[in-house]
Amino acid sequence: MAAPIKFGMGQSVLRKEDDALIRGKGRYTDDLAPSAALHALVLRSPHAHAKFTIDVAAARLLPGVALILTAEDTAELGGLPCLFNLETDPFTAPPYPILAKDEVRHVGDAVAFVVADTLDHARDAIEAIKVEWTTLPAVTGVVNAIKPGAPQVWADHKDNVLFDVSIGDKSATEAAFAKAHAVAEIRIVNPRVVASFMETRAAVCEYDTKRDHLTLTAGSQGSHRLRDILCQNVLKIPTEKMRVICPDVGGGFGTKLFPYREYALLAVAAQRLRKSVRWAADRSEHFMGDAQGRDNVTTAKMALAEDGKFLAMDVDLMGDMGAYLSTFAPYIPHGGAGMLPGLYDIQAFHCRVRTIFTHTVPVDAYRGAGRPEAAYVVERLVDACARKLDMSVDAIRRKNFIPPRALPYKTATGKLYDSGDFNAHLKRAMEIAEWKDFSKRAKAAKKHGLIRGIGLASYVEVCGTMGEETANVRLDPNGDVTILIGTQSSGQGHQTAYAQIVAEQFGLPPERVHIHQGDTAEIATGLGTGGSASIPSGGVSVQRATHELGDKLKQIAAEALEAGLGDLEIADGVIRVAGTDRAISFADLAKRPGVDPAKLNGSATFASADGTYPNGTHVAEIELDPATGIIRIVNYVIVDDFGVTLNPLLLAGQVHGGAVQGIGQALMEQVVYSNSDAQLVTGSYMDYALPRAADAPTFTFETHNVPCKTNPMGVKGAGEAGAIGSCPAVVNAIVEALWREYKIDHIDMPATPERVWIAIREQHRRHSL
């Protein structure tokens, strides 16, 4: 068996992009703004729902003010589009204007755009704009929004409902429940969260008067998607009239995938002023102007046979859309519902999905995009089933897991799981976590007045279905290789991962492989990065394009070396006649006279029709102080199935990061709006808590990989998995502790110290009556 390539597939290659970043040489959007660029600010509504009139005449006369835009000044623009609709029950999306006209619908709604020579002058102009507000009733939370008489976000959407549809077989599900031995039921809240990337959104737009051409530089997750939506839907200009550049991007998590109002406003301002204009959000604007995540209220029931077999699952899911429909917003709860059966053999399934408007910031895809919400529902419900039948949480899972022999398995929602061994990663995770000895640790903790809890979650998700991704791999004159691809790294390590795919075939070290992303002028097409698709789709394209380039280079080398194609091999950046010292370097091949340039380039396109299904088990062990409600994670184990591992080091980083995001949501993160006037209470990090290093445990992470059968590389995607298994594992551990000690069988995220303390005190109060 041949030895693995030093820098190839499966090797823990250090991230090649990190050297520049840790030395401060990274270049983010705001670093690239021309020094002479004008500065822009957005005037945002302080009210959640109000009629308004606006007068900018005095502000326009202030020193340094170059331009002020209102809805009247941008009437020719299209609104931000929603790119999802239902085939069976199509809905009409309300308008999402670039600037609000006459009425605002959430705190932070944009009403004016100011451009000035300095930020101070722009701030002065913002303060000088006269707005007369007439406040209107507002509503927050889906439960409140659907009540009779609730304030309406949109007059033509009765009861604030966008759509109300069913997934699955309702009659079969009802029949299964009718003959059930027992029914377990749970109602859970998946709280709204803010995507807290380090680099806030920023953008710079430049206008070329000679070419009538715009160049937008923005920290986005996809330059082509951003350009196409802005040009086709909003600005209504040919895509050839705009170039979008995405430099280094300081985190995305889904939220930077979408177009936003400021990008279109910058384009209008740059074109009208014939000057470059820059804008960068402060952290408060991030809370008020960027799409938020999650925010579901779900009731789920499981019909159970006497032996613990799952007979049917019935779910009622309400997803909060906010005030407007962001790019993929309605898809998140609807698409996520398809993953609700989880890893279990559930023959009858039904889910009612309602998407609901509220007077809040719009909601869209956030790391996992509906799959974490689904995993949280089913894994919380499975634990409830175990309590209902007095079974152990692992035994009831083993009873209902889809067995390997049943794969490929089509779920009741139509998902086709191709591969996996679900019991194997459950077993291994429990072994590492020393599950059998937990009772000893719980007794030891009790002596110190602390309550231990242990919980697990076995998750599955679907990823890699963004569509076609094309890679071009070319040989440079110096013998290095350059990859041009339409994905966009925002911290995942694409520079390293793609270089390893090239190394697998060419033997080139990572420093000799260069990755170009995020420039629509240089790269013809691209879907950007989302849905953990970069390696499952983009990686396959890079692999195939590299193979094509290798075949072309062998043709050139065969002529140069006067050898047959079958006698040649590629290694270490040279092509040699096997078994001899006769070879030609890549650099010499690139410079060979008369070579057709097309032979120095390989290209391939790949799209995954079936998607990939990563899965795994998380085990969390917590310690709870009943006197304070404070929870500490004392042990955390993850065993995942990602099919084939490209780089174990990158993989661990992705899993760790995702797990900490899930832990943050489980224990502390929650966007809060006031019930009375829909004010954003948690509008900064003074009120919105994020996990710090001290809140994260030391992870034990392993893989138990079963290669994916529907992906040519065997990979399953890994960018979001950590955030999918972590929430239910942590909350199940907390509930296990509360149930064992106090018979408390439920707590919602975030399980803050206050919430835990109140639950314990309330239980004591009830039992003391």
PDB file of C-alpha atoms in Angstrom, residues 84-89 163-174 177 296 298-299 301 312-319 330-342 346-355 370 374 410-415:
ATOM      1  CA  PHE A  84     -37.756  30.458  -1.472  1.00  0.00           C
ATOM      2  CA  ASN A  85     -41.369  29.582  -2.135  1.00  0.00           C
ATOM      3  CA  LEU A  86     -43.589  26.553  -1.743  1.00  0.00           C
ATOM      4  CA  GLU A  87     -44.365  24.559  -4.858  1.00  0.00           C
ATOM      5  CA  THR A  88     -47.640  23.207  -3.495  1.00  0.00           C
ATOM      6  CA  ASP A  89     -48.831  26.300  -1.619  1.00  0.00           C
ATOM      7  CA  PHE A 163     -48.098  30.020   5.319  1.00  0.00           C
ATOM      8  CA  ASP A 164     -49.630  27.098   7.202  1.00  0.00           C
ATOM      9  CA  VAL A 165     -48.764  23.755   5.590  1.00  0.00           C
ATOM     10  CA  SER A 166     -48.459  20.095   6.456  1.00  0.00           C
ATOM     11  CA  ILE A 167     -45.575  17.720   5.796  1.00  0.00           C
ATOM     12  CA  GLY A 168     -45.993  13.965   5.923  1.00  0.00           C
ATOM     13  CA  ASP A 169     -49.030  11.705   6.266  1.00  0.00           C
ATOM     14  CA  LYS A 170     -51.518  13.068   8.770  1.00  0.00           C
ATOM     15  CA  SER A 171     -54.010  10.189   8.574  1.00  0.00           C
ATOM     16  CA  ALA A 172     -51.365   7.487   9.022  1.00  0.00           C
ATOM     17  CA  THR A 173     -49.919   9.414  11.955  1.00  0.00           C
ATOM     18  CA  GLU A 174     -53.313   9.770  13.625  1.00  0.00           C
ATOM     19  CA  PHE A 177     -51.377   7.442  17.750  1.00  0.00           C
ATOM     20  CA  ASN A 296     -39.085  28.460  16.860  1.00  0.00           C
ATOM     21  CA  THR A 298     -42.513  23.572  18.716  1.00  0.00           C
ATOM     22  CA  THR A 299     -44.856  21.003  20.185  1.00  0.00           C
ATOM     23  CA  LYS A 301     -45.435  14.109  20.291  1.00  0.00           C
ATOM     24  CA  ALA A 312     -45.375   7.805  14.862  1.00  0.00           C
ATOM     25  CA  MET A 313     -44.293  11.398  15.376  1.00  0.00           C
ATOM     26  CA  ASP A 314     -46.516  14.466  15.222  1.00  0.00           C
ATOM     27  CA  VAL A 315     -45.145  17.992  15.330  1.00  0.00           C
ATOM     28  CA  ASP A 316     -46.548  21.521  15.370  1.00  0.00           C
ATOM     29  CA  LEU A 317     -43.807  23.996  14.435  1.00  0.00           C
ATOM     30  CA  MET A 318     -44.086  27.787  14.441  1.00  0.00           C
ATOM     31  CA  GLY A 319     -41.197  29.742  12.975  1.00  0.00           C
ATOM     32  CA  PRO A 330     -39.292  30.575   5.125  1.00  0.00           C
ATOM     33  CA  TYR A 331     -37.155  27.632   4.033  1.00  0.00           C
ATOM     34  CA  ILE A 332     -35.435  27.340   7.405  1.00  0.00           C
ATOM     35  CA  PRO A 333     -38.362  25.924   9.424  1.00  0.00           C
ATOM     36  CA  HIS A 334     -39.912  24.216   6.409  1.00  0.00           C
ATOM     37  CA  GLY A 335     -36.694  22.566   5.248  1.00  0.00           C
ATOM     38  CA  GLY A 336     -35.628  21.796   8.799  1.00  0.00           C
ATOM     39  CA  ALA A 337     -38.877  19.922   9.364  1.00  0.00           C
ATOM     40  CA  GLY A 338     -37.675  17.345   6.886  1.00  0.00           C
ATOM     41  CA  MET A 339     -34.972  16.315   9.365  1.00  0.00           C
ATOM     42  CA  LEU A 340     -37.311  15.879  12.343  1.00  0.00           C
ATOM     43  CA  PRO A 341     -37.358  12.041  12.253  1.00  0.00           C
ATOM     44  CA  GLY A 342     -33.645  12.137  13.045  1.00  0.00           C
ATOM     45  CA  ILE A 346     -40.360   6.294  12.324  1.00  0.00           C
ATOM     46  CA  GLN A 347     -42.848   5.029   9.763  1.00  0.00           C
ATOM     47  CA  ALA A 348     -45.601   7.589  10.291  1.00  0.00           C
ATOM     48  CA  PHE A 349     -44.817  11.283  10.497  1.00  0.00           C
ATOM     49  CA  HIS A 350     -46.719  14.542  10.295  1.00  0.00           C
ATOM     50  CA  CYS A 351     -45.648  18.124  10.866  1.00  0.00           C
ATOM     51  CA  ARG A 352     -47.654  21.310  10.693  1.00  0.00           C
ATOM     52  CA  VAL A 353     -45.381  24.215   9.766  1.00  0.00           C
ATOM     53  CA  ARG A 354     -46.436  27.822  10.255  1.00  0.00           C
ATOM     54  CA  THR A 355     -44.259  30.809   9.451  1.00  0.00           C
ATOM     55  CA  GLY A 370     -33.144  24.462  10.489  1.00  0.00           C
ATOM     56  CA  ALA A 374     -34.914  19.768  14.216  1.00  0.00           C
ATOM     57  CA  LYS A 410     -35.759   6.726   2.960  1.00  0.00           C
ATOM     58  CA  THR A 411     -37.321   8.597   5.854  1.00  0.00           C
ATOM     59  CA  ALA A 412     -40.985   9.461   6.150  1.00  0.00           C
ATOM     60  CA  THR A 413     -40.058  12.975   5.007  1.00  0.00           C
ATOM     61  CA  GLY A 414     -38.245  11.734   1.902  1.00  0.00           C
ATOM     62  CA  LYS A 415     -34.616  12.062   3.016  1.00  0.00           C
TER      63      LYS A 415
END
